[in-house]
Tab-separated table of C-alpha atoms in Angstrom:
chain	number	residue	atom	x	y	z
L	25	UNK	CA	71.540	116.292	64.768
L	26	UNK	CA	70.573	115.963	68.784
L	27	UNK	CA	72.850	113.907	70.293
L	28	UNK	CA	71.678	110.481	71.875
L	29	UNK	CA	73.647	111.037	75.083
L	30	UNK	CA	71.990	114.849	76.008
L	31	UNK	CA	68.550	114.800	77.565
L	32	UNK	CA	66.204	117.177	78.916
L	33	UNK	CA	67.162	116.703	82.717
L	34	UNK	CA	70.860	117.145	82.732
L	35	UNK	CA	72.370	119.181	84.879
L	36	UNK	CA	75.315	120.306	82.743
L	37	UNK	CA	73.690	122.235	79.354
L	38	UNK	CA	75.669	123.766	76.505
L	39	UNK	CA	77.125	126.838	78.023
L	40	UNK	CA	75.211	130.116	76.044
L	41	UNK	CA	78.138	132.343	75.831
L	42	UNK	CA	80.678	129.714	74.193
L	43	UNK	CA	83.814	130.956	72.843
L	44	UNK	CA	86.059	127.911	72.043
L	45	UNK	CA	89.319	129.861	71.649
L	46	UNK	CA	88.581	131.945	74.971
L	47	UNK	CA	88.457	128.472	76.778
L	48	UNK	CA	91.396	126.678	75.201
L	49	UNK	CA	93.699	129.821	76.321
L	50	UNK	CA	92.569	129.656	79.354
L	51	UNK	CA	93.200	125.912	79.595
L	52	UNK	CA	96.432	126.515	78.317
L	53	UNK	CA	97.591	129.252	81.154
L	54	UNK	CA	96.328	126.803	83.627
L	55	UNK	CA	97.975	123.589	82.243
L	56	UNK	CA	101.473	125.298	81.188
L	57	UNK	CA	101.526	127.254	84.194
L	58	UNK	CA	103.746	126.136	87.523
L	59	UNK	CA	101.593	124.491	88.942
L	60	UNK	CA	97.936	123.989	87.061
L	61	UNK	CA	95.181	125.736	88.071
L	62	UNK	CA	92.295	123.216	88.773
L	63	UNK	CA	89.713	126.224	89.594
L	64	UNK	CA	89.905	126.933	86.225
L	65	UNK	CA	90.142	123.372	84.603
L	66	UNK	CA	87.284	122.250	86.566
L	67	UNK	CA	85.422	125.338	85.951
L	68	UNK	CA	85.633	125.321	82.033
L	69	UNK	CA	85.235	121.292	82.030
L	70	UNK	CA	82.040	121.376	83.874
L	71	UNK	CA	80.303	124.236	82.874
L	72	UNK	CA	80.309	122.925	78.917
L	73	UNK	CA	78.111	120.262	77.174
L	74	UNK	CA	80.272	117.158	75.983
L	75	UNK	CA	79.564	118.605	72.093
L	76	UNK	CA	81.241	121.814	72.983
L	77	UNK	CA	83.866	119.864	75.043
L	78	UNK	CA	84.537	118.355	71.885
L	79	UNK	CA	85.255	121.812	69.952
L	80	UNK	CA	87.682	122.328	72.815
L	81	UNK	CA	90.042	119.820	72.161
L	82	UNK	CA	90.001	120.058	68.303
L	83	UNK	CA	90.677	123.915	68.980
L	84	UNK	CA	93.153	122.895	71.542
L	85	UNK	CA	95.231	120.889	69.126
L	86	UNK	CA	94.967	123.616	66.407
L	87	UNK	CA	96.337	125.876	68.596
L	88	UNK	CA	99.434	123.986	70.185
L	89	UNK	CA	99.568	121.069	68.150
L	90	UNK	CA	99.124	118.703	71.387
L	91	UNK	CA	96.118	116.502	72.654
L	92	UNK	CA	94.386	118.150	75.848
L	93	UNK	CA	93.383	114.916	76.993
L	94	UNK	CA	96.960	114.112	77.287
L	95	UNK	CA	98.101	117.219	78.975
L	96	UNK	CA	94.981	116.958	81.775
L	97	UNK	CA	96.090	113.183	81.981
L	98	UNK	CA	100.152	114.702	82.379
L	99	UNK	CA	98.902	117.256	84.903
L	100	UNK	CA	95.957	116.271	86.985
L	101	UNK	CA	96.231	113.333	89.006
L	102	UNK	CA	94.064	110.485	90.985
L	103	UNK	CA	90.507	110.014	90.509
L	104	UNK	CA	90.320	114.120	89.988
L	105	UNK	CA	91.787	113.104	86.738
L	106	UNK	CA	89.576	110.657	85.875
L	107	UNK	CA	86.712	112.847	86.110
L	108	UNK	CA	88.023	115.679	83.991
L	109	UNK	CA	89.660	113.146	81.552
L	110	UNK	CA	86.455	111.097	81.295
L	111	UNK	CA	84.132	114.121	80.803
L	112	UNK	CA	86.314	115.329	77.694
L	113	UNK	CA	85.943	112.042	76.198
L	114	UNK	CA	82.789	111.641	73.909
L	115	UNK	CA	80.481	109.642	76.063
L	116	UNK	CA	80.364	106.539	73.999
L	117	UNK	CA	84.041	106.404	73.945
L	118	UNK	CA	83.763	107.130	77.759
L	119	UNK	CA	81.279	104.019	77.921
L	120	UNK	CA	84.169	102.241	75.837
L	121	UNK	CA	86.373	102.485	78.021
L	122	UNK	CA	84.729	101.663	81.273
L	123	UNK	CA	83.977	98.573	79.213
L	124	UNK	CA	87.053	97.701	78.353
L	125	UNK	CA	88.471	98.785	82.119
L	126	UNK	CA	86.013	96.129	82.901
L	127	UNK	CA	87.105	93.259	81.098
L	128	UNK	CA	91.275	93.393	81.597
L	129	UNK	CA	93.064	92.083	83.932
L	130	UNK	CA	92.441	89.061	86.087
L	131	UNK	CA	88.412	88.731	86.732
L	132	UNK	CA	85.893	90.384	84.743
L	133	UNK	CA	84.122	93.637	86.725
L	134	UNK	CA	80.522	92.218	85.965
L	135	UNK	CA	79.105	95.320	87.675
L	136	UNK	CA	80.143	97.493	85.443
L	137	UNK	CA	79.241	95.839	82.314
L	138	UNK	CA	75.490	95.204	83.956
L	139	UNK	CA	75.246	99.133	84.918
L	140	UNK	CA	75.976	100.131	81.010
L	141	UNK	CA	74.653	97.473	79.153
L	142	UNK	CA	71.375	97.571	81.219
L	143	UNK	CA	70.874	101.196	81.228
L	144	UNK	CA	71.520	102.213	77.719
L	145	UNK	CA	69.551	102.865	74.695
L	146	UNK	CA	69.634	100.587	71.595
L	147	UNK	CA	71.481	103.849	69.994
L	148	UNK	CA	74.000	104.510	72.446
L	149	UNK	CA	74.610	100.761	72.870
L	150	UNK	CA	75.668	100.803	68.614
L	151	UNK	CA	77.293	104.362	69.618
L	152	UNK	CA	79.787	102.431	72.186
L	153	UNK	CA	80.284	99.169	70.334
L	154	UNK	CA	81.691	101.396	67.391
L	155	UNK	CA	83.697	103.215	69.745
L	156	UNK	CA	84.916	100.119	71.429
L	157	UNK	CA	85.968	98.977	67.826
L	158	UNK	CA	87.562	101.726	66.874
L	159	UNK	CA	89.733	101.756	70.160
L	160	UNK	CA	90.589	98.324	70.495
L	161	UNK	CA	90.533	96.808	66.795
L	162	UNK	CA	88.433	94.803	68.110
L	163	UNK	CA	84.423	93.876	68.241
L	164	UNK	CA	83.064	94.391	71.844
L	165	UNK	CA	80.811	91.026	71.178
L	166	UNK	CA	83.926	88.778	70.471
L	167	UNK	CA	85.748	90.365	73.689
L	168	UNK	CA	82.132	89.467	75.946
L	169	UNK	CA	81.698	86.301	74.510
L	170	UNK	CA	85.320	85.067	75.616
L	171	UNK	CA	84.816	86.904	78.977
L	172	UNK	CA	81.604	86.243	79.822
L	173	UNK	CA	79.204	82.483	79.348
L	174	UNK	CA	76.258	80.926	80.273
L	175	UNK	CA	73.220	82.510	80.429
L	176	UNK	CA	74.351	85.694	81.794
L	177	UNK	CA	76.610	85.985	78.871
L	178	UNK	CA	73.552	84.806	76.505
L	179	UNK	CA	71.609	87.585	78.077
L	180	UNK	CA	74.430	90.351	78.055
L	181	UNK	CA	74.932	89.212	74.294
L	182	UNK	CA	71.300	90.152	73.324
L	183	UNK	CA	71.437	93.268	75.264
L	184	UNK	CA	74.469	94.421	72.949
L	185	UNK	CA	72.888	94.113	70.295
L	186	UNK	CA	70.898	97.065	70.555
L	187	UNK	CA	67.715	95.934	69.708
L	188	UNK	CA	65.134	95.988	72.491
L	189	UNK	CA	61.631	97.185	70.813
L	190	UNK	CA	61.438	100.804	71.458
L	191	UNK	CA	57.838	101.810	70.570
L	192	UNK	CA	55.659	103.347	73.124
L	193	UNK	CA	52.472	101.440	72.876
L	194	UNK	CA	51.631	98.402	74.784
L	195	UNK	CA	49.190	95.446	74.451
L	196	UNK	CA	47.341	94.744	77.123
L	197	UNK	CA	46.768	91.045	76.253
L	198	UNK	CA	50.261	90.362	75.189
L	199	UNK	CA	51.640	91.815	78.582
L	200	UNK	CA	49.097	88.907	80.669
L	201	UNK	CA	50.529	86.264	78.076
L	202	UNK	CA	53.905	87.594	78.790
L	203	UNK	CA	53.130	87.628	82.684
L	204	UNK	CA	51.702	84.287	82.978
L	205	UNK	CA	54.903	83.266	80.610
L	206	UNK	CA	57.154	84.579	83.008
L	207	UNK	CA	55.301	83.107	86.050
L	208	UNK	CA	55.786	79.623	84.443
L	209	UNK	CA	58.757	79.773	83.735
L	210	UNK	CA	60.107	80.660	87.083
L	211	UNK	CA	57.579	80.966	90.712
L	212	UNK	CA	55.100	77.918	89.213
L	213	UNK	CA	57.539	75.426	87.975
L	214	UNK	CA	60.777	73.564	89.605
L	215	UNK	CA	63.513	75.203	88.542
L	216	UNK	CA	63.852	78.059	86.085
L	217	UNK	CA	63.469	78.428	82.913
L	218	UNK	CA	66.420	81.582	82.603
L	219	UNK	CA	65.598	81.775	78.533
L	220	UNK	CA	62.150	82.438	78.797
L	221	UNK	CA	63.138	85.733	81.887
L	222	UNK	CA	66.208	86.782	79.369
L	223	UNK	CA	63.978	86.478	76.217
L	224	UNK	CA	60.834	88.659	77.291
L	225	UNK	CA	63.017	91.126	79.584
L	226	UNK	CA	66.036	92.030	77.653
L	227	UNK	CA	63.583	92.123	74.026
L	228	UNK	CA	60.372	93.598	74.436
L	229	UNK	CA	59.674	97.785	74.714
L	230	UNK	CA	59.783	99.477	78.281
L	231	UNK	CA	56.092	100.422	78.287
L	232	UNK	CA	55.269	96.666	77.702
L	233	UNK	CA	57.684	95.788	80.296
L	234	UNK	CA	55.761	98.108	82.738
L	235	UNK	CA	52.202	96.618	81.654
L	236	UNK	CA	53.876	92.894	81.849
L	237	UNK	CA	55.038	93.555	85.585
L	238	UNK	CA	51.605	95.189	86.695
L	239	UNK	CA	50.033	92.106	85.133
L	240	UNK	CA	53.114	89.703	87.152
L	241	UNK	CA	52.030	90.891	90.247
L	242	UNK	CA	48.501	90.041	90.336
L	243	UNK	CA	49.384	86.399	88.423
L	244	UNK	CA	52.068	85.543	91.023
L	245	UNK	CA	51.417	88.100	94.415
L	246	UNK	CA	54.437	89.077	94.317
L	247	UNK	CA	56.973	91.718	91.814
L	248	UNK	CA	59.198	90.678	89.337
L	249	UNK	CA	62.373	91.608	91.236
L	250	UNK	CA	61.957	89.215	94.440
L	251	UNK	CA	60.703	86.636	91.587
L	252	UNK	CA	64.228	86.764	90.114
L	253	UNK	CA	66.212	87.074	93.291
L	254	UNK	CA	64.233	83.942	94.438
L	255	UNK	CA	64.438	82.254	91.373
L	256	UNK	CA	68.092	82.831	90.505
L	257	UNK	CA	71.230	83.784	91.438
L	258	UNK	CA	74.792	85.300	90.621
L	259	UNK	CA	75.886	87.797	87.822
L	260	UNK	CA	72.701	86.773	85.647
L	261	UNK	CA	70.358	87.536	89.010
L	262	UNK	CA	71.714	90.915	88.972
L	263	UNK	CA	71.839	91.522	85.371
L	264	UNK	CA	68.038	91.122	85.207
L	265	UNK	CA	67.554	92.981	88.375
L	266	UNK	CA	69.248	95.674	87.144
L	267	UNK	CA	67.271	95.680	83.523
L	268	UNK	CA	63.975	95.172	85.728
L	269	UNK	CA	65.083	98.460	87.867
L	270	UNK	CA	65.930	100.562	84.765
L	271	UNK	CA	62.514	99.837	83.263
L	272	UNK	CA	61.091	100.701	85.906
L	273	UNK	CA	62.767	103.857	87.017
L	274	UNK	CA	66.301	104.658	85.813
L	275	UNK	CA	67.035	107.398	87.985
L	276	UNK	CA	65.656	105.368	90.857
L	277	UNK	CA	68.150	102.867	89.401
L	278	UNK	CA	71.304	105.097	89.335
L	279	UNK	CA	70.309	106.937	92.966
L	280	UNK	CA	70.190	103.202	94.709
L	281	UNK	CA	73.983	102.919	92.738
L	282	UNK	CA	75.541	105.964	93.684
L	283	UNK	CA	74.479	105.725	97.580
L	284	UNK	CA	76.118	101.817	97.583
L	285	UNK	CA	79.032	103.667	96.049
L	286	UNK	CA	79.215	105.561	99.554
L	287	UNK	CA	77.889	103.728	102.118
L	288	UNK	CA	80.296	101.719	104.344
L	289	UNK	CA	83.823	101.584	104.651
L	290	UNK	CA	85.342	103.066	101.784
L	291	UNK	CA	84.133	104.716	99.005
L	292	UNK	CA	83.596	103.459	95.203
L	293	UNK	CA	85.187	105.979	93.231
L	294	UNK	CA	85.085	104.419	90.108
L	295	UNK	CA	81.576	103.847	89.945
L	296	UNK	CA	81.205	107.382	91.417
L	297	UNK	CA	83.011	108.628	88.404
L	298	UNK	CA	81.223	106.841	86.110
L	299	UNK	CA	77.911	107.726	86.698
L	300	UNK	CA	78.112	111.179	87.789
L	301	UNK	CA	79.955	111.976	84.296
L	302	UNK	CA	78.018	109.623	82.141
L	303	UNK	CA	74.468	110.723	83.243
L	304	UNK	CA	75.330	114.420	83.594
L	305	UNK	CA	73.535	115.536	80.532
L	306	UNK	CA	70.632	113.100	80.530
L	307	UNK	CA	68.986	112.540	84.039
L	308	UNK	CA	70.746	114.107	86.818
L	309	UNK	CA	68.634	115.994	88.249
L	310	UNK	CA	65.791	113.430	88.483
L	311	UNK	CA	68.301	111.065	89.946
L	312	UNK	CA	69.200	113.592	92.316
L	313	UNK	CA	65.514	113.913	93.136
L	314	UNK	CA	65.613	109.900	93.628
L	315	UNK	CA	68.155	109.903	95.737
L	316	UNK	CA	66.549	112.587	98.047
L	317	UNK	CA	63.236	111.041	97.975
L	318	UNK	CA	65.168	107.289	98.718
L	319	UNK	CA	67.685	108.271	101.369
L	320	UNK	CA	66.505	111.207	103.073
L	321	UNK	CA	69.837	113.446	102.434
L	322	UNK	CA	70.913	115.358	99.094
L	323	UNK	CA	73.529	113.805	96.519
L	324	UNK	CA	74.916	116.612	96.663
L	325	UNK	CA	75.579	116.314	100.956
L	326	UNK	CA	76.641	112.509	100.670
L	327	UNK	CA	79.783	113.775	97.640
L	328	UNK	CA	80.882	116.302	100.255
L	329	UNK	CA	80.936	114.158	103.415
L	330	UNK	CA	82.416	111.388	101.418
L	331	UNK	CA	85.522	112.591	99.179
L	332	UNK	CA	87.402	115.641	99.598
L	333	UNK	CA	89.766	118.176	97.195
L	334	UNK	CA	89.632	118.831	93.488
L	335	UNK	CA	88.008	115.958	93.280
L	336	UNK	CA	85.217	116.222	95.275
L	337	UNK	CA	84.721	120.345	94.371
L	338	UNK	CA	84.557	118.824	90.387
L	339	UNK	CA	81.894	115.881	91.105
L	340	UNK	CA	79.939	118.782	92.990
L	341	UNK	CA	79.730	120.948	90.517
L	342	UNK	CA	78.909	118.176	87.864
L	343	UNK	CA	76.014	117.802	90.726
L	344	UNK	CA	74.871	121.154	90.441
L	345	UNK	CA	73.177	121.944	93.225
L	346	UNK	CA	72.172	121.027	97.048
L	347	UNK	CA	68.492	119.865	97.068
């Protein structure tokens, strides 16, 4: 069965010449070693698909009775780590986990839950929340609901539940109801009415989404996204900017969050991580096509001026090339 986390633009594929035990020995010599040798970690980690990665580490325990996870997580260190830790994980456990990193601790990271629960499928949104459960004994929904209220939690809520409508035909006339709905409810009328923007954006199919903002802009002169920045504001503002964006164009989407993940000061390694890992076998190249066509420089050229060593060498060659 074709997994719902590999696409047809990744730039990390199944490797052709696979030999599970051939990689875990290596991975052994260059774990129990003095010293590790990341060439060949990074190497074996990158250049296999998550379902072989998998094969790995139940070889890898066969063969010295030890989780590899743990022994990258005992040897590696820093945000190099991360990356080789999080692409050994399956990638709804991965998505699990960023989750859950999101929700501990003092503050909730409401970036983080927006960039998941905004870009996912309806299947690898029931893929995670199983995953989450399994982790944490717990149901992702009751963990949300006492993190997160209001309508940005109402809106986050319907989003987890994995059912958007995912056919691929539109209707014309619905998408100039839903238009003049959404026009109503927010640009015509004082105040907002956040329901009617969470019901129609967060429920109906991508393709009517597409046809409903066509028909927005010629009902209100102007596109849905300054609508909702003008309309409303704070975590819920950016949770339906960030849906809007992904219907739209998810690469687009992903290439306008890696390049805030670089630009200024200091650089956003986390959300660096994250994305580089989680969208490396679905639409990596397009979103390094994006972020060309957006910014003017390669992906590839902002990772190496930004962040240097084992870690930058393994986020470049989940990149895969300099465009």
């Amino acid at each position: 069965m074709a997994s719902v986390w590999a696409g047809q633009r990744g730039t990390i594929k199944a490797y052709s010449n696979f030999n599970a035990a051939a990689d875990v020995k290596a991975l052994r010599s260059a774990i129990e070693g003095i010293g590790t040798t990341e060439s060949v970690v990074i190497d074996t980690i990158t250049q296999r698909s998550n379902a072989q990665r998998q094969i790995i580490c139940k070889e890898y325990k066969g063969a010295t009775g030890r989780n590899l996870i743990d022994d990258l997580k005992g040897d590696l260190g820093g945000d190099f780590e991360n990356v080789m830790v999080g692409l050994m994980m399956h990638p709804a456990a991965f998505d699990a986990k960023e989750i859950k990193g999101a929700l501990k601790g003092p503050g909730t990271t409401e970036s983080t839950l927006i960039e998941i629960l905004a870009s996912r499928t309806n299947l690898q949104i029931k893929e995670l929340a199983a995953a989450y459960q399994a982790e944490n004994q717990r149901s992702l929904t009751d963990d949300l609901t006492s993190d997160i209220s209001g309508d940005f939690g109402k809106a986050m809520l319907i989003l987890l539940q994995g059912k958007r409508d995912e056919s691929i035909n539109f209707n014309q006339e619905q998408a100039k109801i839903d238009a003049k709905a959404l026009y109503d409810a927010g640009e015509k009328k004082w105040g907002t009415d956040e329901s009617k923007f969470i019901d129609i954006l967060c429920k109906k199919s991508i393709p009517q989404l597409r046809k409903t903002f066509e028909e927005y802009k010629i009902v209100s002169k102007t596109n849905i996204v300054e609508s909702i920045k003008g309309e409303m504001s704070g975590n819920l503002e950016d949770l339906l900017v960030a849906v809007v964006k992904c219907v739209v164009n998810t690469p687009a989407y992903f290439a306008e969050r890696l390049y805030k993940s670089m630009k200024g000061g200091g650089t956003d390694e986390a959300t660096l991580s994250r994305i580089m890992i989680s969208r490396s076998e679905i639409d990596l190249l397009d979103i390094r096509a994006e972020y060309k066509k957006l910014f003017g420089y390669s992906l590839h050229s902002n990772i190496k001026s930004e962040v240097s060593g084992d870690y930058c060498t393994s986020l470049l060659k989940i990149c895969g090339g300099d465009d």
